[in-house]
PDB file of C-alpha atoms in Angstrom:
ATOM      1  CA  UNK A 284     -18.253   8.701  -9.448  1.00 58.00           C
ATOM      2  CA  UNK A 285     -17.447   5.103  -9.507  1.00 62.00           C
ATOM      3  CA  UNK A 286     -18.862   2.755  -6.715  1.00 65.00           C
ATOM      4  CA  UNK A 287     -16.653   1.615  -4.317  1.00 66.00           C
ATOM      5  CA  UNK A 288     -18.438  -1.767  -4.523  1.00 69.00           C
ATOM      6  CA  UNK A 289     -17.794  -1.427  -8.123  1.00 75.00           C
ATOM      7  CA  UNK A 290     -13.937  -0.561  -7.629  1.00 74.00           C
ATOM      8  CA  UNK A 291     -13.596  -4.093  -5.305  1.00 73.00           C
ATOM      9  CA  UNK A 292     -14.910  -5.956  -8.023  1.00 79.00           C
ATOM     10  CA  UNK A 293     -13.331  -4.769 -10.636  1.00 83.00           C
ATOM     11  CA  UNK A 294      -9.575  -4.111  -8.969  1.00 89.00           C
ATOM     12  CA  UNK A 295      -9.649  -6.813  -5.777  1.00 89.00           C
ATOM     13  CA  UNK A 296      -8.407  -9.867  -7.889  1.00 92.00           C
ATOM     14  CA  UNK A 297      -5.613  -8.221  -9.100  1.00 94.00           C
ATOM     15  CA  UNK A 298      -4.579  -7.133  -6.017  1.00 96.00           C
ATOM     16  CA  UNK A 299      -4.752 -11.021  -4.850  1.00 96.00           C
ATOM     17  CA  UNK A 300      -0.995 -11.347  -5.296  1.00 97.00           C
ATOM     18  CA  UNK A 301      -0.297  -8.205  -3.464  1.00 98.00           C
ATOM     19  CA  UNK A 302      -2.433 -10.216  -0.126  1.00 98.00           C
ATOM     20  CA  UNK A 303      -0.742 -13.559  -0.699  1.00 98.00           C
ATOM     21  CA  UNK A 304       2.755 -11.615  -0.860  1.00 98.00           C
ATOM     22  CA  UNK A 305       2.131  -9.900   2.435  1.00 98.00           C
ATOM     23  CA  UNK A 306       0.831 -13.040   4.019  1.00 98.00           C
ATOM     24  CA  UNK A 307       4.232 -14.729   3.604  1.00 98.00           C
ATOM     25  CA  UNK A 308       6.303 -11.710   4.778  1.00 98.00           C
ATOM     26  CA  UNK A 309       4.007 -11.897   8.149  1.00 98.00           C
ATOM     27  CA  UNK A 310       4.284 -16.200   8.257  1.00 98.00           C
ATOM     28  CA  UNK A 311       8.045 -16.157   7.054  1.00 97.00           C
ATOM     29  CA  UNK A 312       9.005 -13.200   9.820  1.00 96.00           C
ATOM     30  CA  UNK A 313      12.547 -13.839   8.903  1.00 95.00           C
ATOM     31  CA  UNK A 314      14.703 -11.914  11.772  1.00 93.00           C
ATOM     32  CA  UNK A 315      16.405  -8.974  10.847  1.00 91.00           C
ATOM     33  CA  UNK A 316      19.458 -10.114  12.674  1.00 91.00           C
ATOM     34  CA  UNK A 317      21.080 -11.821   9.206  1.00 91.00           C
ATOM     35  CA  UNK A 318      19.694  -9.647   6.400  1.00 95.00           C
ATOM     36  CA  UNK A 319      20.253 -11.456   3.254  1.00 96.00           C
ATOM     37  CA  UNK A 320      19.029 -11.203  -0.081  1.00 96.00           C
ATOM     38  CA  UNK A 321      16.420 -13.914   0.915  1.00 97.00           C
ATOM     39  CA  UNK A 322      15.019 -11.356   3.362  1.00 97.00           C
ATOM     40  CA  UNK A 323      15.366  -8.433   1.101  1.00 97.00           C
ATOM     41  CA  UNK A 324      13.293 -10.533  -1.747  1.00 98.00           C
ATOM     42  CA  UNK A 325      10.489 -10.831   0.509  1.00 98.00           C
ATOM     43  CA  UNK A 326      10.205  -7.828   1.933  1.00 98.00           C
ATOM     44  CA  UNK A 327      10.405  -6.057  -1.579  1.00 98.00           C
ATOM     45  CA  UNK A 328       7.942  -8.862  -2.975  1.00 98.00           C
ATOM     46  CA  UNK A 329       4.462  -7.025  -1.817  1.00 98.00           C
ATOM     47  CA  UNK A 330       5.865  -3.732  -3.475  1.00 98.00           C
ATOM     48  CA  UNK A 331       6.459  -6.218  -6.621  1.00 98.00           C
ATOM     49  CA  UNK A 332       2.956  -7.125  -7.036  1.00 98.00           C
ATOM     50  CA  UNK A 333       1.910  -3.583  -6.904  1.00 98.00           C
ATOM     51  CA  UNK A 334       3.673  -3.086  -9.939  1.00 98.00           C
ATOM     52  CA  UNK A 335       2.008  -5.633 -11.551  1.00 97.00           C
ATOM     53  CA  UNK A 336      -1.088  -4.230 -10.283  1.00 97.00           C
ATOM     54  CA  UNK A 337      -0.333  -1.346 -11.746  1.00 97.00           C
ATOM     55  CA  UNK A 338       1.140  -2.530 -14.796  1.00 96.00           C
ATOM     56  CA  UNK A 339      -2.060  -5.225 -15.375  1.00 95.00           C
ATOM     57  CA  UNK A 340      -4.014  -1.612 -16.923  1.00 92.00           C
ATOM     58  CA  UNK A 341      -1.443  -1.476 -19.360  1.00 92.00           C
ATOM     59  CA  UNK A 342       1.473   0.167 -20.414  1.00 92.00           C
ATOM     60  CA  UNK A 343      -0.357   2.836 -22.101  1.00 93.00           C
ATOM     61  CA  UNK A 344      -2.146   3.557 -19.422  1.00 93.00           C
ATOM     62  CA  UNK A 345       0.972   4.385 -17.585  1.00 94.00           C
ATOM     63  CA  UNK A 346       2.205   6.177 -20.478  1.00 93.00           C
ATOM     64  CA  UNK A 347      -0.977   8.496 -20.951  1.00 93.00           C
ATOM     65  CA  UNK A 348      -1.549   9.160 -17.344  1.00 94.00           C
ATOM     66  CA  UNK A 349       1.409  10.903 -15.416  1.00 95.00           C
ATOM     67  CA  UNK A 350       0.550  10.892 -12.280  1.00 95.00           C
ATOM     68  CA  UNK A 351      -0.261   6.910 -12.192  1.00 96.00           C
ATOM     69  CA  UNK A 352       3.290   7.145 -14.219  1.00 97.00           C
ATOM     70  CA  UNK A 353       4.679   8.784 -11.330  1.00 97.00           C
ATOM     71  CA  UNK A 354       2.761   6.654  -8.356  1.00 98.00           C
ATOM     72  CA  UNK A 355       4.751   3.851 -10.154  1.00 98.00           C
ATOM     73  CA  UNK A 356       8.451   5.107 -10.218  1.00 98.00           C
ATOM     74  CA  UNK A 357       7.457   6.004  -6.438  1.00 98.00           C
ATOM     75  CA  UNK A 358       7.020   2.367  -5.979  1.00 98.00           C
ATOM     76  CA  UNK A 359      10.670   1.355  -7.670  1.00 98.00           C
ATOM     77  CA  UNK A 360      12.128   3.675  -5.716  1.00 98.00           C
ATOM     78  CA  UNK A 361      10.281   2.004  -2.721  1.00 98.00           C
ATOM     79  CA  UNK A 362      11.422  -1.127  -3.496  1.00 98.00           C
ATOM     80  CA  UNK A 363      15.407   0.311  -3.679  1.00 98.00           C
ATOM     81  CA  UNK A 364      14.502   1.656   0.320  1.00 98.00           C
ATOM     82  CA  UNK A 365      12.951  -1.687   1.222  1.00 98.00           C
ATOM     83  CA  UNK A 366      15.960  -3.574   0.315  1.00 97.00           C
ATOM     84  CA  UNK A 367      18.625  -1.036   1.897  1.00 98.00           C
ATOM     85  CA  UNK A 368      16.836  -0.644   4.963  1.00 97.00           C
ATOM     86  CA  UNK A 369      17.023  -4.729   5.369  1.00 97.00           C
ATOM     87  CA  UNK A 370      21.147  -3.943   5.732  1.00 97.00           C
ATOM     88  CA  UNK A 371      20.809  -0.526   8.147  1.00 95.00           C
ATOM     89  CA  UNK A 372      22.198  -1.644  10.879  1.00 93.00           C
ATOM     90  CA  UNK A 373      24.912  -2.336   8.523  1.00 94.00           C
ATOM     91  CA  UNK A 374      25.358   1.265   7.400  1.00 94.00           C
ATOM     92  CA  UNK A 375      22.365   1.710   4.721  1.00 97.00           C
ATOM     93  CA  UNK A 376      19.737   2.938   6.627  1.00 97.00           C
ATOM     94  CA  UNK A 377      20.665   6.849   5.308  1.00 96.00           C
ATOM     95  CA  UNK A 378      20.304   5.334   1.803  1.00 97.00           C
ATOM     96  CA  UNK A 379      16.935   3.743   2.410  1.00 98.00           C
ATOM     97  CA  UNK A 380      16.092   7.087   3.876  1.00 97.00           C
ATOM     98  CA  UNK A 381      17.176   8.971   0.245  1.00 98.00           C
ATOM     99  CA  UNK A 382      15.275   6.592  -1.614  1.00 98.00           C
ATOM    100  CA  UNK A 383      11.656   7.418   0.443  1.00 98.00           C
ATOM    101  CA  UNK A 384      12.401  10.757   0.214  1.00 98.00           C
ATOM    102  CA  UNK A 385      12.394  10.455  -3.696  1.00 98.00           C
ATOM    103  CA  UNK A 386       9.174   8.235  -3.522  1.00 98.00           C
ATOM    104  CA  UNK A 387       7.339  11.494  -1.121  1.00 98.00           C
ATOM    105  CA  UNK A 388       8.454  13.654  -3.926  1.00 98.00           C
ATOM    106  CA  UNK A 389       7.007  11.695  -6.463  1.00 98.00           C
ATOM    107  CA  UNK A 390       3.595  10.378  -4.655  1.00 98.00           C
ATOM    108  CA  UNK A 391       3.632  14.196  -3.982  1.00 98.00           C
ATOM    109  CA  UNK A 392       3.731  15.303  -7.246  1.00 97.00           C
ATOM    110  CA  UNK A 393       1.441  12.588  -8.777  1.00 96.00           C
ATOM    111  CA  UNK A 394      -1.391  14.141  -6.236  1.00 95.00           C
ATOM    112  CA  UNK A 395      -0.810  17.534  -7.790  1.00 94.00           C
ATOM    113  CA  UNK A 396      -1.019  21.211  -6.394  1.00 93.00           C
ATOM    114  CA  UNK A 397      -4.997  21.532  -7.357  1.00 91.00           C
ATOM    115  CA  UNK A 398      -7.076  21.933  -5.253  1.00 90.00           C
ATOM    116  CA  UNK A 399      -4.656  24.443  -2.915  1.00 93.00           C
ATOM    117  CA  UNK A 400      -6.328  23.738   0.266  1.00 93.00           C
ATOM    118  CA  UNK A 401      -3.859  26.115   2.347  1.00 95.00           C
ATOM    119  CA  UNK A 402      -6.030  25.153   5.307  1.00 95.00           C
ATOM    120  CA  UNK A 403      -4.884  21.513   5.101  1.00 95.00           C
ATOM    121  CA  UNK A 404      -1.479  22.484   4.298  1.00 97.00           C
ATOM    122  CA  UNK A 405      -0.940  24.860   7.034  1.00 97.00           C
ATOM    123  CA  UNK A 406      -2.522  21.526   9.029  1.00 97.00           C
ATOM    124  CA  UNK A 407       0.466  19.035   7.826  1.00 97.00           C
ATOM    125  CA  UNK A 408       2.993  21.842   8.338  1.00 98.00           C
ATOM    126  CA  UNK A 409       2.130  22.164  12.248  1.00 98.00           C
ATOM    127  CA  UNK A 410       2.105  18.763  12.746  1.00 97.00           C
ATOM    128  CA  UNK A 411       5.617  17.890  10.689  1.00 98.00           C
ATOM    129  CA  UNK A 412       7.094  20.978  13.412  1.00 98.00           C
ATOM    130  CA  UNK A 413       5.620  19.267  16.379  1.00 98.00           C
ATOM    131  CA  UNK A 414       6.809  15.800  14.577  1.00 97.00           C
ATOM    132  CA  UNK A 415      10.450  17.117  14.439  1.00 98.00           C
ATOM    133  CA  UNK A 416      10.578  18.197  17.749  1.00 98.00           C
ATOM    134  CA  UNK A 417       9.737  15.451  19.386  1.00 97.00           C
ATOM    135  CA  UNK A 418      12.977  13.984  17.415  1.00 98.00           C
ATOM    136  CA  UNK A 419      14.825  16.820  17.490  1.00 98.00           C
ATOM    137  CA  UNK A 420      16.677  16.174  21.113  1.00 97.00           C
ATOM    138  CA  UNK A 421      17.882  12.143  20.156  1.00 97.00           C
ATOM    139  CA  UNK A 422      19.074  13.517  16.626  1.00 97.00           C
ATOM    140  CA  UNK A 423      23.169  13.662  15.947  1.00 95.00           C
ATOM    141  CA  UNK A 424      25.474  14.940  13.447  1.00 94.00           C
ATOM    142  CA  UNK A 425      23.591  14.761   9.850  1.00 94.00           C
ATOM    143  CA  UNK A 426      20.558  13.030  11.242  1.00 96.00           C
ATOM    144  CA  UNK A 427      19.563  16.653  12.688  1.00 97.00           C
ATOM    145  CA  UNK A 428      18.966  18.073   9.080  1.00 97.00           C
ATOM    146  CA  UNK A 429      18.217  15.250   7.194  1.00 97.00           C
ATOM    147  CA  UNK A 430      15.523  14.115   9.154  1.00 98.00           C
ATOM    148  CA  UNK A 431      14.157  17.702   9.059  1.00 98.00           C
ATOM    149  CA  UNK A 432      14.001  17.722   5.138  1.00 98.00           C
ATOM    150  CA  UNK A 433      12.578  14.118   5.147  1.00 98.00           C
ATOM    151  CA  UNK A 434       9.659  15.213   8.160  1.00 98.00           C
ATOM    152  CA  UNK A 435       8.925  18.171   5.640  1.00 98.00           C
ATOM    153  CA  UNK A 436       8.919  15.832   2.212  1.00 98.00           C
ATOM    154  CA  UNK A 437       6.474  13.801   3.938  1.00 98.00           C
ATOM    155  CA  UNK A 438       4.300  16.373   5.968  1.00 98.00           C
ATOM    156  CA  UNK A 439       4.303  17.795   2.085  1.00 98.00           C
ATOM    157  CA  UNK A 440       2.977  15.017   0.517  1.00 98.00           C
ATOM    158  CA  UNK A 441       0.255  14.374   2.977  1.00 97.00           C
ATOM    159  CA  UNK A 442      -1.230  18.164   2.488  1.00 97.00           C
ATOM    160  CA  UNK A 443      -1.059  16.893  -1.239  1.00 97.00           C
ATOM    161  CA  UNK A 444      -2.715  13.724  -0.953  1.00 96.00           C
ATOM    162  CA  UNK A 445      -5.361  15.076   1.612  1.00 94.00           C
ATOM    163  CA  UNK A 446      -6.268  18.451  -0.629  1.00 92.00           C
ATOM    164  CA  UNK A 447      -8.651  16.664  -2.549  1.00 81.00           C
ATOM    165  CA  UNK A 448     -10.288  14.818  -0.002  1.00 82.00           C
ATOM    166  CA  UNK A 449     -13.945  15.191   0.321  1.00 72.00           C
ATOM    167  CA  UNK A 450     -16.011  12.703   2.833  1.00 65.00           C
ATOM    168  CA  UNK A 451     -19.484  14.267   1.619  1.00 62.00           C
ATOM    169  CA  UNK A 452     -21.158  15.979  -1.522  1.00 60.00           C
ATOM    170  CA  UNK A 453     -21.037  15.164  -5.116  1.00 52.00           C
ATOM    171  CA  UNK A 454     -17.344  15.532  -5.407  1.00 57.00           C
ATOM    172  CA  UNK A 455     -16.548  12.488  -3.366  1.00 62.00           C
ATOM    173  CA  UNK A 456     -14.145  10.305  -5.059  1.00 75.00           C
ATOM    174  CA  UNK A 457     -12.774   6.443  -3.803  1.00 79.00           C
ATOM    175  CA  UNK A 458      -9.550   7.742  -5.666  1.00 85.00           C
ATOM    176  CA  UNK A 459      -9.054  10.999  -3.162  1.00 88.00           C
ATOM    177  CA  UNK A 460      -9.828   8.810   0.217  1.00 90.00           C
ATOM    178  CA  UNK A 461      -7.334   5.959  -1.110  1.00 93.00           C
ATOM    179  CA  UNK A 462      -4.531   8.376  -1.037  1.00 94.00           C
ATOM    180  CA  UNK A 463      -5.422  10.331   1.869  1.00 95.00           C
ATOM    181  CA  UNK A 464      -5.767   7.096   3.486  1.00 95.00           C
ATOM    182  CA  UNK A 465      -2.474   5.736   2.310  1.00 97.00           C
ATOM    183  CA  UNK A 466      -1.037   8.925   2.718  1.00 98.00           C
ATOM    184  CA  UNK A 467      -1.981   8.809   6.365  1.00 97.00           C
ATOM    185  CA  UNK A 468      -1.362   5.570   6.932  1.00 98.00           C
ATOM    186  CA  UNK A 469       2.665   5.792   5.674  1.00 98.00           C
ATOM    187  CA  UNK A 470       2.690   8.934   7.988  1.00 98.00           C
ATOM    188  CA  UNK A 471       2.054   6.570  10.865  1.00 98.00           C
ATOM    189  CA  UNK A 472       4.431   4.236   9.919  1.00 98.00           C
ATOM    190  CA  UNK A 473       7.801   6.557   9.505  1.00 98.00           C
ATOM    191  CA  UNK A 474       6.488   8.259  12.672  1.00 98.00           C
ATOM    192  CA  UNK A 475       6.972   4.850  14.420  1.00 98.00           C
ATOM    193  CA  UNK A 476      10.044   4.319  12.466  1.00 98.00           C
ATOM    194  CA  UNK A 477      11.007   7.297  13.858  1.00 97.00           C
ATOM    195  CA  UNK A 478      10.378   6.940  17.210  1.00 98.00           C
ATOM    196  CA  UNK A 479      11.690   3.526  17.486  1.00 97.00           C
ATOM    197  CA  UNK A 480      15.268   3.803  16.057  1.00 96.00           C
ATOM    198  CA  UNK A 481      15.896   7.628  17.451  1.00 97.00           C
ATOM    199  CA  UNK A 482      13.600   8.053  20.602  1.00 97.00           C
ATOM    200  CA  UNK A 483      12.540   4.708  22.528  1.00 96.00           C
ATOM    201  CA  UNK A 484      11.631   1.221  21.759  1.00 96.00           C
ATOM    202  CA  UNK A 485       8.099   0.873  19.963  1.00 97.00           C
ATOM    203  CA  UNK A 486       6.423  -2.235  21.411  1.00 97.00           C
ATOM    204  CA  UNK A 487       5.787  -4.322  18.471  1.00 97.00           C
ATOM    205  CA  UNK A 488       7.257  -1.807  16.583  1.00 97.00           C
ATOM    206  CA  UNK A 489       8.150  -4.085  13.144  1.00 97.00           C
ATOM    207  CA  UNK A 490       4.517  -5.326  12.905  1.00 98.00           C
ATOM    208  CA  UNK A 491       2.965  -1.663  12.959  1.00 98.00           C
ATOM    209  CA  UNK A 492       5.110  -0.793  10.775  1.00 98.00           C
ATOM    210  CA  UNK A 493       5.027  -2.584   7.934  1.00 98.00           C
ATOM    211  CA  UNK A 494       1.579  -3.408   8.163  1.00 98.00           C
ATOM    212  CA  UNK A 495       0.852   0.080   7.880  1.00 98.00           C
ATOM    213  CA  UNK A 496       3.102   0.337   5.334  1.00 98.00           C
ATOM    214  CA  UNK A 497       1.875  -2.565   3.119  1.00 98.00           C
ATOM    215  CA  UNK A 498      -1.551  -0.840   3.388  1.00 98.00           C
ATOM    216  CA  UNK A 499      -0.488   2.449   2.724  1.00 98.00           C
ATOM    217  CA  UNK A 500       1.222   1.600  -0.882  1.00 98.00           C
ATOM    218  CA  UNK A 501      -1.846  -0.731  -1.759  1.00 97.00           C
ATOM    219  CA  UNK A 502      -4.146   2.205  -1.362  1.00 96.00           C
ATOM    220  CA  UNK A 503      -1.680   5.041  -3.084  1.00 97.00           C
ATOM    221  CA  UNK A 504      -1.188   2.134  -5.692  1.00 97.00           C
ATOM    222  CA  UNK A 505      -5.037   2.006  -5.505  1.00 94.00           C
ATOM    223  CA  UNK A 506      -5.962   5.994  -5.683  1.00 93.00           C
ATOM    224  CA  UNK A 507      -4.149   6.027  -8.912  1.00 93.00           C
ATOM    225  CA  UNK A 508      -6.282   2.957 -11.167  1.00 88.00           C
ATOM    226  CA  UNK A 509      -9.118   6.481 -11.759  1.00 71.00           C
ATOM    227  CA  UNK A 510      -6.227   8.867 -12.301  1.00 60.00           C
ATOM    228  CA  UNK A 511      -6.469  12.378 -12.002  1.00 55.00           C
ATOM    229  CA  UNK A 512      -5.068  13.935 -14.998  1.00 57.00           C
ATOM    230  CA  UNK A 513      -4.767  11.644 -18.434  1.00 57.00           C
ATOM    231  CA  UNK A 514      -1.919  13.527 -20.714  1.00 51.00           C
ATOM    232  CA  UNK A 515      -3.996  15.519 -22.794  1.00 48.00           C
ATOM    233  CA  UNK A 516      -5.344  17.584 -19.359  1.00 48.00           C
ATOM    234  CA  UNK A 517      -2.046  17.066 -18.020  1.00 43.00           C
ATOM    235  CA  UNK A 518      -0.268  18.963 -21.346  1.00 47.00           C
ATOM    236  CA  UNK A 519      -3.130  21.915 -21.076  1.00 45.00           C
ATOM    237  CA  UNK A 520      -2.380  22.464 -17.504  1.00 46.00           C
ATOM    238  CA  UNK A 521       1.151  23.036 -17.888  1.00 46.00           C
ATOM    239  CA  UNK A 522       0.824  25.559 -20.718  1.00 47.00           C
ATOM    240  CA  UNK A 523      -1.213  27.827 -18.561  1.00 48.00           C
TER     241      UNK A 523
END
C-alpha cells in the first residue's frame, strides 16, 4: 500500500496547474449571461490540466493500463459537457447531459465489476429511486426519461467506484477512497444541478457545484495514477 503522504509528494506538483486553473475560474467568475468561447476555455481549462496530469505518467502508461485509459477519455468527454453546458440556456444543455452520461459509463467501467459488493449496489440503487422522485414531478416531455437513465448511469457508477472501498484492514488503498470520494463528490454536484434547474433555486448553487465538481475529477483523475488492472491482468480477466 502506498502512503498517502507518499502519494502528495510524489503526485501534488503535478497537480499544481490543475489548482492554479481552478483559482482563475473562481477569481474570473465570468457570468453565464454571455457564454462565449472565453468562458467555455476557462471552464474546460481545470479538466485540461487533468489531462496533463494524467498524461505527465506517460503515454504508455495510458496505453498499458485500461482503466486509467478509460478515466482519461471520461475526462474528454467531460470537457465536450463543460463547454455545451456554458450555451444551455441556449439549447445545449441535453447535449452536455449526453456527454456526462458517456463519461459515468466510462469512470464506471474503469472502476470495474470486482469486487461485486451487491450490498453497496442495492445502496446506490435506493438512493438513485428516491433521487428521481424527488425530480420526477418538475420533469416534462423527454426530460422524464432521460433524466431517469442519466440518475441510473450515475447511481451505477457510484456502486462501482464505492465497491472497493475499504476504510480499515490491510486492503486499504488511497486509490479506492479517491474514487469513492470523487465519485461521491460528482453525485453531489448533479444532484444540485438537478435540483436547481428542475426543482427550486439552489442558494449559491454555481459555487457548490463546480467546486464539487473540480474536486471530484481531481480525485477520479487521482484514483487512477495506482491503477487497478495493467493490460496483462486486464487481457487474463477477460478470457475467463
Amino acid at each position: 500500500m502506498v502512503s498517502p503522504v507518499t502519494v502528495v509528494k510524489s503526485e501534488g506538483p503535478k497537480l499544481v496547474p490543475f489548482f492554479k486553473a481552478t483559482c482563475v475560474y473562481f477569481v474570473l467568475w465570468l457570468p453565464l449571461s454571455s457564454p462565449s468561447w472565453v468562458s467555455a476555455l476557462i471552464k474546460c481549462l481545470p479538466i485540461f490540466c487533468l489531462w496533463l496530469f494524467l498524461l505527465a505518467h506517460g503515454l504508455g502508461f495510458l496505453l498499458t493500463h485500461p482503466s486509467a485509459a478509460r478515466i482519461f477519455v471520461g475526462l474528454v468527454f467531460s470537457a465536450i459537457g463543460d463547454a455545451f453546458l456554458i450555451w444551455q440556456d441556449q439549447g445545449y444543455f441535453l447535449h452536455g447531459l449526453l456527454m456526462f452520461a458517456v463519461t459515468h459509463m466510462l469512470y464506471a467501467s474503469a472502476f470495474g465489476m470486482r469486487p461485486l459488493a451487491l450490498r453497496t449496489g442495492l445502496l446506490m440503487a435506493v438512493l438513485a429511486v428516491l433521487c428521481y422522485a424527488v425530480f420526477y414531478p418538475s420533469l416534462t416531455g423527454a426530460f422524464t426519461y432521460l433524466v431517469g437513465v442519466y440518475v441510473a448511469l450515475v447511481g451505477f457508477m457510484g456502486w462501482r467506484a464505492m465497491a472497493g472501498l475499504h476504510l480499515v484492514g490491510a486492503a486499504w488503498r488511497w486509490t479506492e477512497l479517491a474514487a469513492g470520494g470523487g465519485a461521491l463528490l460528482f453525485i453531489i454536484s448533479d444532484v444540485t444541478i438537478g435540483l436547481d434547474k428542475f426543482c427550486f433555486p439552489v442558494p449559491y448553487s454555481r459555487a457548490f457545484i463546480m467546486s464539487t465538481y473540480y474536486a471530484a475529477q481531481m480525485l477520479i483523475a487521482l484514483s487512477a495514477v495506482e491503477s487497478r488492472e495493467p493490460v496483462e491482468d486486464y487481457r487474463l480477466s477477460k478470457a475467463k
